[in-house]
Amino acid sequence: MKNIYSNILKFNKKNLSKTLKYLRRSNIVGLPTETVYGLAGNAYSSKSVKKIYNLKKRPRINPLIIHYYDLTKLYNDVEINETFLKLYKYFCPGPITFIMKKKKSSKISKLACANLKTVGVRFPNNKITRKILKRIDFPLAMPSANKANAVSPVTASDVADEFGKDIKIIIDGRKSKIGIESTVLDLNKKPNILRPGVISREKIEKILKKRIMNSNINKNIKSPGMFKKHYSPNIPMILNKKKVSKNHAFITFGKRYKKSINTYNLSENSNLYEAARNLYKLFRKIKKMNYKKIYVAKIPNKGIGVAINDRLKRAAGKK
Ligand code: TXA
Ligand code: MG
């Protein structure tokens, strides 16, 4: 065990200073966040950012999210507006990413933003990662710590499964509390949700006191993460099924479905938070079982359910 996972480190004083040293030298580390684990590097260093793209095998047209401790250093990099401040006050630190206008004077690596004039900005709510962010004088470029198009990791060992020894430090922060990626909200023009998450459209509308758009269906794709076959376990997946044969895995929700060896319940209590937390863990577990197909029961398409259905549709190649 120790050999396979010797790059997974407990969070203590010694490993904190090791991590800081690593990041300051433009190296890449795996870090926990409340949504999913991330692959973190200095956002001001194009050397770090290149390493991230290479490790993930990510197309360079797909920008990275830049993570900050709080507003203090954000002013150097993006134009801040009232709408953002309202949402920041209410939701941050938390599972939401804002797309904002980049300042000309910003030091963020151009590659991190895929040469766009905007930046995806997030303030993760995880004690460990916040301690790290507080102690460095640069923000962290941090995509989910998986190979391009694969399932996002929710534990340190998921990250080790993705990258093996290619990354030297993965900090163990236990299982991610939320389990799916942050809501991506474009604030560059009219507020517009590019990727749904546990901070739902309804919650954002309540704070802004106005209707906002959900642009997933928009043909004019702004967020390359919205491409087909993202978040995919790479097994054919069929949605909205009521029952399943013995040879396929069946992902269910609620008490309605018969229990058997091939059923995997996202939440027996029909709790959508719990379902989100279990989703990627189940994808990984089922993948290891060598099923040929995954059937999925209907999941309510309200609130967080919108984000779960979004990930399911992408995994099924239907979006
Ligand atoms: O919860 C999360 O957001 C996690 C944790 C680690 O913070 N990160 C994450 O990063 O999911 P990533 O790279 O896997 O997904 C970022 C998404 C992509 O779909 C990307 O295209 C989009 O955000 N994005 C980033 N910057 C953007 C920008 N300037 N304009 C439009 N979309 C952007
Ligand atoms: Mg990702």
CSV table of C-alpha atoms and ligand atoms in Angstrom, one decimal:
chain,number,residue,atom,x,y,z
A,1,MET,CA,0.0,0.0,0.0
A,2,LYS,CA,2.6,2.5,1.1
A,3,ASN,CA,4.5,2.1,-2.1
A,4,ILE,CA,1.6,2.8,-4.4
A,5,TYR,CA,0.3,5.8,-2.5
A,6,SER,CA,3.5,7.2,-1.0
A,7,ASN,CA,2.8,10.5,-2.7
A,8,ILE,CA,-0.4,11.0,-0.6
A,9,LEU,CA,0.5,13.1,2.4
A,10,LYS,CA,-1.2,13.9,5.6
A,11,PHE,CA,-1.8,17.6,6.2
A,12,ASN,CA,0.6,18.6,9.0
A,13,LYS,CA,3.2,21.4,9.5
A,14,LYS,CA,6.0,19.6,7.8
A,15,ASN,CA,3.9,18.7,4.7
A,16,LEU,CA,2.5,22.2,4.6
A,17,SER,CA,5.9,23.7,4.2
A,18,LYS,CA,6.9,21.0,1.7
A,19,THR,CA,3.8,21.9,-0.4
A,20,LEU,CA,4.5,25.6,-0.2
A,21,LYS,CA,8.1,25.1,-1.3
A,22,TYR,CA,6.9,22.9,-4.2
A,23,LEU,CA,4.3,25.5,-5.4
A,24,ARG,CA,6.8,28.3,-5.1
A,25,ARG,CA,9.2,26.4,-7.4
A,26,SER,CA,6.5,26.0,-10.1
A,27,ASN,CA,5.7,22.4,-9.3
A,28,ILE,CA,2.3,20.8,-9.3
A,29,VAL,CA,0.4,19.4,-6.3
A,30,GLY,CA,-2.9,17.6,-5.8
A,31,LEU,CA,-5.2,19.5,-3.3
A,32,PRO,CA,-8.6,18.8,-1.8
A,33,THR,CA,-11.5,21.3,-2.3
A,34,GLU,CA,-15.1,21.0,-1.1
A,35,THR,CA,-16.2,20.2,-4.7
A,36,VAL,CA,-13.6,17.8,-6.2
A,37,TYR,CA,-9.8,17.5,-5.9
A,38,GLY,CA,-7.7,19.9,-8.0
A,39,LEU,CA,-4.3,19.9,-9.7
A,40,ALA,CA,-2.7,23.1,-8.4
A,41,GLY,CA,0.1,25.3,-9.7
A,42,ASN,CA,1.2,28.9,-9.6
A,43,ALA,CA,-1.3,30.8,-11.9
A,44,TYR,CA,1.4,33.5,-12.5
A,45,SER,CA,3.9,31.0,-13.8
A,46,SER,CA,3.6,29.8,-17.4
A,47,LYS,CA,5.9,27.0,-16.5
A,48,SER,CA,3.5,25.7,-13.8
A,49,VAL,CA,0.5,26.1,-16.1
A,50,LYS,CA,2.1,24.2,-18.9
A,51,LYS,CA,2.8,21.4,-16.5
A,52,ILE,CA,-0.9,21.3,-15.6
A,53,TYR,CA,-2.0,21.1,-19.2
A,54,ASN,CA,0.5,18.4,-20.0
A,55,LEU,CA,-0.3,16.2,-17.0
A,56,LYS,CA,-4.1,16.4,-17.8
A,57,LYS,CA,-3.6,16.1,-21.5
A,58,ARG,CA,-5.9,19.0,-21.7
A,59,PRO,CA,-6.5,20.9,-24.9
A,60,ARG,CA,-5.0,24.3,-24.6
A,61,ILE,CA,-8.2,26.0,-25.7
A,62,ASN,CA,-9.8,25.0,-22.4
A,63,PRO,CA,-9.1,27.7,-19.7
A,64,LEU,CA,-8.3,26.9,-16.0
A,65,ILE,CA,-10.1,28.2,-13.0
A,66,ILE,CA,-7.9,30.6,-10.8
A,67,HIS,CA,-8.3,30.1,-7.1
A,68,TYR,CA,-7.9,32.9,-4.5
A,69,TYR,CA,-8.0,33.1,-0.7
A,70,ASP,CA,-10.2,36.3,-0.7
A,71,LEU,CA,-10.7,39.6,-2.5
A,72,THR,CA,-7.3,41.1,-1.5
A,73,LYS,CA,-5.3,39.9,-4.4
A,74,LEU,CA,-8.2,39.6,-6.8
A,75,TYR,CA,-8.2,43.3,-7.5
A,76,ASN,CA,-4.8,42.9,-9.3
A,77,ASP,CA,-6.2,40.5,-11.8
A,78,VAL,CA,-9.9,41.2,-12.7
A,79,GLU,CA,-12.5,44.0,-13.0
A,80,ILE,CA,-14.8,43.7,-10.1
A,81,ASN,CA,-18.5,44.7,-10.3
A,82,GLU,CA,-21.5,45.0,-8.0
A,83,THR,CA,-23.1,41.8,-9.1
A,84,PHE,CA,-20.0,39.9,-8.3
A,85,LEU,CA,-19.7,41.5,-4.8
A,86,LYS,CA,-23.3,40.6,-3.9
A,87,LEU,CA,-22.7,37.0,-4.8
A,88,TYR,CA,-19.2,36.9,-3.2
A,89,LYS,CA,-20.6,38.1,0.1
A,90,TYR,CA,-23.3,35.4,0.1
A,91,PHE,CA,-21.6,32.4,-1.4
A,92,CYS,CA,-17.9,32.6,-0.8
A,93,PRO,CA,-15.8,30.9,0.0
A,94,GLY,CA,-17.9,28.2,-1.7
A,95,PRO,CA,-18.6,26.1,-4.8
A,96,ILE,CA,-19.0,28.8,-7.4
A,97,THR,CA,-16.8,30.1,-10.2
A,98,PHE,CA,-17.2,33.5,-11.7
A,99,ILE,CA,-16.2,34.4,-15.2
A,100,MET,CA,-14.9,38.0,-15.0
A,101,LYS,CA,-13.0,40.5,-17.2
A,102,LYS,CA,-9.3,40.2,-17.0
A,103,LYS,CA,-7.2,43.3,-16.2
A,104,LYS,CA,-4.6,44.2,-18.8
A,105,SER,CA,-2.0,44.5,-15.9
A,106,SER,CA,-2.9,41.0,-14.6
A,107,LYS,CA,0.0,38.6,-14.1
A,108,ILE,CA,-2.1,35.5,-14.7
A,109,SER,CA,-0.4,33.3,-17.3
A,110,LYS,CA,-2.1,33.8,-20.7
A,111,LEU,CA,-2.2,30.1,-21.3
A,112,ALA,CA,-4.1,29.6,-18.0
A,113,CYS,CA,-6.9,31.7,-19.6
A,114,ALA,CA,-6.5,30.1,-23.0
A,115,ASN,CA,-5.8,33.6,-24.3
A,116,LEU,CA,-9.3,34.8,-23.5
A,117,LYS,CA,-10.0,38.3,-22.1
A,118,THR,CA,-11.8,36.7,-19.1
A,119,VAL,CA,-10.8,34.7,-16.0
A,120,GLY,CA,-12.6,32.0,-14.1
A,121,VAL,CA,-12.3,32.9,-10.5
A,122,ARG,CA,-13.1,30.8,-7.4
A,123,PHE,CA,-12.6,30.9,-3.6
A,124,PRO,CA,-12.6,27.2,-2.5
A,125,ASN,CA,-14.1,26.4,0.9
A,126,ASN,CA,-11.6,23.8,2.2
A,127,LYS,CA,-9.6,24.4,5.3
A,128,ILE,CA,-6.4,22.9,4.0
A,129,THR,CA,-6.4,24.6,0.6
A,130,ARG,CA,-7.3,27.9,2.3
A,131,LYS,CA,-4.3,27.6,4.6
A,132,ILE,CA,-2.1,27.1,1.6
A,133,LEU,CA,-3.7,30.0,-0.4
A,134,LYS,CA,-3.2,32.3,2.6
A,135,ARG,CA,0.5,31.6,2.7
A,136,ILE,CA,1.4,32.1,-1.0
A,137,ASP,CA,1.6,35.4,-2.9
A,138,PHE,CA,0.1,34.1,-6.1
A,139,PRO,CA,-3.3,32.5,-6.9
A,140,LEU,CA,-3.6,28.8,-7.9
A,141,ALA,CA,-4.6,27.6,-11.3
A,142,MET,CA,-6.5,24.4,-10.4
A,143,PRO,CA,-8.5,22.3,-12.7
A,144,SER,CA,-10.1,19.0,-11.4
A,145,ALA,CA,-7.3,16.5,-10.9
A,146,ASN,CA,-8.2,14.0,-13.6
A,147,LYS,CA,-7.1,13.3,-17.1
A,148,ALA,CA,-9.0,15.3,-19.7
A,149,ASN,CA,-12.6,14.1,-20.1
A,150,ALA,CA,-12.4,11.5,-17.2
A,151,VAL,CA,-14.3,11.5,-14.0
A,152,SER,CA,-13.3,14.2,-11.4
A,153,PRO,CA,-11.6,12.8,-8.3
A,154,VAL,CA,-13.2,13.1,-4.8
A,155,THR,CA,-10.5,11.5,-2.7
A,156,ALA,CA,-6.7,11.7,-2.6
A,157,SER,CA,-6.5,8.1,-3.8
A,158,ASP,CA,-8.7,8.9,-6.8
A,159,VAL,CA,-6.0,11.5,-7.7
A,160,ALA,CA,-3.2,8.9,-7.3
A,161,ASP,CA,-5.2,6.5,-9.5
A,162,GLU,CA,-5.3,9.2,-12.2
A,163,PHE,CA,-1.7,10.3,-12.1
A,164,GLY,CA,0.3,7.7,-10.2
A,165,LYS,CA,3.8,9.0,-9.4
A,166,ASP,CA,3.6,11.8,-12.0
A,167,ILE,CA,2.7,14.2,-9.2
A,168,LYS,CA,4.9,14.1,-6.1
A,169,ILE,CA,2.5,15.6,-3.5
A,170,ILE,CA,-1.2,14.9,-3.0
A,171,ILE,CA,-2.6,16.3,0.2
A,172,ASP,CA,-5.2,14.1,1.8
A,173,GLY,CA,-8.3,16.1,2.8
A,174,ARG,CA,-10.7,13.1,3.0
A,175,LYS,CA,-13.7,12.8,0.7
A,176,SER,CA,-14.9,16.1,-1.0
A,177,LYS,CA,-18.0,17.3,0.8
A,178,ILE,CA,-19.9,18.3,-2.3
A,179,GLY,CA,-18.6,15.8,-4.8
A,180,ILE,CA,-19.3,17.6,-8.1
A,181,GLU,CA,-17.6,20.6,-9.7
A,182,SER,CA,-18.5,24.3,-8.9
A,183,THR,CA,-21.3,26.2,-10.6
A,184,VAL,CA,-19.7,28.3,-13.4
A,185,LEU,CA,-21.4,31.7,-13.7
A,186,ASP,CA,-20.5,34.1,-16.5
A,187,LEU,CA,-20.6,37.6,-15.2
A,188,ASN,CA,-18.9,39.1,-18.2
A,189,LYS,CA,-22.2,40.1,-19.8
A,190,LYS,CA,-25.7,39.3,-18.5
A,191,PRO,CA,-25.3,36.7,-15.7
A,192,ASN,CA,-25.4,33.3,-17.3
A,193,ILE,CA,-24.8,29.8,-15.9
A,194,LEU,CA,-22.2,27.9,-18.0
A,195,ARG,CA,-22.0,24.8,-15.8
A,196,PRO,CA,-24.7,24.0,-13.1
A,197,GLY,CA,-23.6,23.0,-9.6
A,198,VAL,CA,-25.0,22.8,-6.1
A,199,ILE,CA,-25.4,26.5,-6.0
A,200,SER,CA,-28.4,26.4,-8.2
A,201,ARG,CA,-29.9,29.0,-10.5
A,202,GLU,CA,-32.8,29.6,-8.0
A,203,LYS,CA,-30.3,30.4,-5.3
A,204,ILE,CA,-28.4,32.9,-7.4
A,205,GLU,CA,-31.6,34.5,-8.6
A,206,LYS,CA,-32.7,35.0,-5.1
A,207,ILE,CA,-29.6,37.0,-4.2
A,208,LEU,CA,-29.6,39.0,-7.4
A,209,LYS,CA,-33.4,39.4,-7.4
A,210,LYS,CA,-33.6,38.8,-11.1
A,211,ARG,CA,-33.9,35.9,-13.6
A,212,ILE,CA,-30.7,34.6,-15.0
A,213,MET,CA,-30.0,32.4,-18.0
A,214,ASN,CA,-28.9,28.8,-18.2
A,215,SER,CA,-26.9,28.8,-21.4
A,216,ASN,CA,-26.0,25.1,-21.6
A,217,ILE,CA,-28.1,24.6,-24.6
A,218,ASN,CA,-26.6,27.6,-26.3
A,219,LYS,CA,-24.8,26.5,-29.4
A,220,ASN,CA,-22.2,29.3,-28.9
A,221,ILE,CA,-20.2,27.3,-26.4
A,222,LYS,CA,-18.2,29.5,-24.1
A,223,SER,CA,-17.0,26.9,-21.6
A,224,PRO,CA,-15.1,24.2,-23.4
A,225,GLY,CA,-15.9,22.0,-20.3
A,226,MET,CA,-19.3,21.9,-21.8
A,227,PHE,CA,-18.2,19.6,-24.6
A,228,LYS,CA,-19.7,16.1,-24.9
A,229,LYS,CA,-18.2,13.2,-23.1
A,230,HIS,CA,-16.9,15.1,-20.2
A,231,TYR,CA,-17.0,13.5,-16.8
A,232,SER,CA,-17.3,10.2,-18.4
A,233,PRO,CA,-16.5,6.7,-16.9
A,234,ASN,CA,-16.1,5.6,-20.5
A,235,ILE,CA,-18.8,2.8,-20.4
A,236,PRO,CA,-22.0,3.2,-22.4
A,237,MET,CA,-24.6,4.8,-20.1
A,238,ILE,CA,-28.3,4.9,-20.6
A,239,LEU,CA,-30.5,7.3,-18.7
A,240,ASN,CA,-34.0,7.3,-17.4
A,241,LYS,CA,-34.4,3.5,-17.0
A,242,LYS,CA,-36.9,1.8,-14.7
A,243,LYS,CA,-35.2,-1.5,-14.4
A,244,VAL,CA,-32.1,-3.4,-15.5
A,245,SER,CA,-30.9,-6.9,-16.5
A,246,LYS,CA,-28.4,-8.7,-14.3
A,247,ASN,CA,-25.3,-8.0,-16.5
A,248,HIS,CA,-25.6,-4.2,-16.3
A,249,ALA,CA,-25.0,-1.8,-13.4
A,250,PHE,CA,-28.0,0.2,-12.3
A,251,ILE,CA,-27.6,3.6,-10.6
A,252,THR,CA,-30.8,4.4,-8.7
A,253,PHE,CA,-32.2,7.2,-6.5
A,254,GLY,CA,-34.7,6.8,-3.7
A,255,LYS,CA,-36.5,3.8,-2.2
A,256,ARG,CA,-38.5,2.8,-5.3
A,257,TYR,CA,-36.0,0.4,-6.8
A,258,LYS,CA,-35.4,-3.3,-5.9
A,259,LYS,CA,-32.0,-3.8,-4.2
A,260,SER,CA,-29.7,-6.3,-5.8
A,261,ILE,CA,-26.0,-6.9,-6.3
A,262,ASN,CA,-25.8,-4.7,-9.4
A,263,THR,CA,-27.8,-1.7,-8.1
A,264,TYR,CA,-26.0,1.3,-6.7
A,265,ASN,CA,-28.2,3.8,-4.9
A,266,LEU,CA,-27.1,7.5,-5.1
A,267,SER,CA,-29.4,8.3,-2.1
A,268,GLU,CA,-32.0,6.0,-0.5
A,269,ASN,CA,-33.5,9.0,1.2
A,270,SER,CA,-33.9,10.9,-2.1
A,271,ASN,CA,-31.4,13.5,-0.9
A,272,LEU,CA,-29.9,15.4,-3.8
A,273,TYR,CA,-26.9,16.6,-1.8
A,274,GLU,CA,-26.1,13.0,-0.9
A,275,ALA,CA,-26.6,11.9,-4.5
A,276,ALA,CA,-24.1,14.5,-5.8
A,277,ARG,CA,-21.6,13.4,-3.1
A,278,ASN,CA,-21.9,9.8,-4.2
A,279,LEU,CA,-22.0,10.2,-8.0
A,280,TYR,CA,-18.3,10.2,-9.1
A,281,LYS,CA,-17.4,7.6,-6.4
A,282,LEU,CA,-20.0,5.3,-7.9
A,283,PHE,CA,-18.8,6.0,-11.5
A,284,ARG,CA,-15.3,4.9,-10.4
A,285,LYS,CA,-16.5,1.9,-8.4
A,286,ILE,CA,-18.7,0.6,-11.3
A,287,LYS,CA,-15.9,1.2,-13.8
A,288,LYS,CA,-13.7,-1.2,-11.8
A,289,MET,CA,-16.4,-3.9,-11.8
A,290,ASN,CA,-16.1,-4.3,-15.6
A,291,TYR,CA,-19.8,-3.9,-16.4
A,292,LYS,CA,-20.5,-3.4,-20.1
A,293,LYS,CA,-23.3,-0.9,-19.6
A,294,ILE,CA,-24.6,1.4,-16.9
A,295,TYR,CA,-28.3,2.1,-16.6
A,296,VAL,CA,-29.4,5.1,-14.6
A,297,ALA,CA,-32.8,5.8,-13.0
A,298,LYS,CA,-34.6,9.1,-13.4
A,299,ILE,CA,-33.2,11.8,-11.1
A,300,PRO,CA,-35.5,14.8,-10.2
A,301,ASN,CA,-34.5,17.8,-12.4
A,302,LYS,CA,-34.8,20.4,-9.7
A,303,GLY,CA,-32.2,22.4,-7.7
A,304,ILE,CA,-29.0,20.3,-7.4
A,305,GLY,CA,-30.7,17.7,-9.5
A,306,VAL,CA,-30.1,19.9,-12.5
A,307,ALA,CA,-26.3,19.6,-11.9
A,308,ILE,CA,-26.5,15.9,-11.4
A,309,ASN,CA,-28.5,15.4,-14.6
A,310,ASP,CA,-26.0,17.6,-16.4
A,311,ARG,CA,-23.1,15.4,-15.4
A,312,LEU,CA,-25.1,12.2,-16.2
A,313,LYS,CA,-26.0,13.5,-19.7
A,314,ARG,CA,-22.4,14.4,-20.4
A,315,ALA,CA,-21.2,11.0,-19.2
A,316,ALA,CA,-23.8,9.4,-21.5
A,317,GLY,CA,-22.6,11.6,-24.4
A,318,LYS,CA,-26.1,13.2,-24.6
A,319,LYS,CA,-25.2,16.8,-24.1
B,1,TXA,O1,-15.1,22.8,-8.5
B,1,TXA,C1,-14.3,23.1,-9.4
B,1,TXA,O2,-14.6,24.1,-10.1
B,1,TXA,C2,-13.0,22.4,-9.6
B,1,TXA,C3,-12.2,22.6,-8.3
B,1,TXA,C4,-10.8,21.9,-8.3
B,1,TXA,O3,-12.0,24.0,-8.1
B,1,TXA,N1,-12.3,22.8,-10.7
B,1,TXA,C5,-12.8,22.5,-12.0
B,1,TXA,O4,-11.9,22.9,-13.0
B,1,TXA,O5,-13.8,21.9,-12.2
B,1,TXA,P1,-12.0,22.4,-14.5
B,1,TXA,O6,-10.8,22.9,-15.2
B,1,TXA,O7,-12.1,20.9,-14.5
B,1,TXA,O8,-13.3,23.0,-15.1
B,1,TXA,C6,-13.3,24.4,-15.3
B,1,TXA,C7,-14.4,24.8,-16.2
B,1,TXA,C8,-14.1,24.3,-17.6
B,1,TXA,O9,-15.3,23.9,-18.2
B,1,TXA,C9,-13.6,25.6,-18.3
B,1,TXA,O10,-13.8,25.6,-19.7
B,1,TXA,C10,-14.4,26.7,-17.6
B,1,TXA,O11,-14.5,26.2,-16.2
B,1,TXA,N2,-13.7,28.0,-17.6
B,1,TXA,C11,-12.5,28.3,-17.0
B,1,TXA,N3,-12.2,29.6,-17.3
B,1,TXA,C12,-13.1,30.1,-18.2
B,1,TXA,C13,-13.3,31.3,-18.9
B,1,TXA,N4,-12.5,32.3,-18.8
B,1,TXA,N5,-14.4,31.4,-19.7
B,1,TXA,C14,-15.3,30.3,-19.8
B,1,TXA,N6,-15.2,29.2,-19.2
B,1,TXA,C15,-14.1,29.0,-18.3
B,2,MG,MG,-12.6,19.0,-15.0
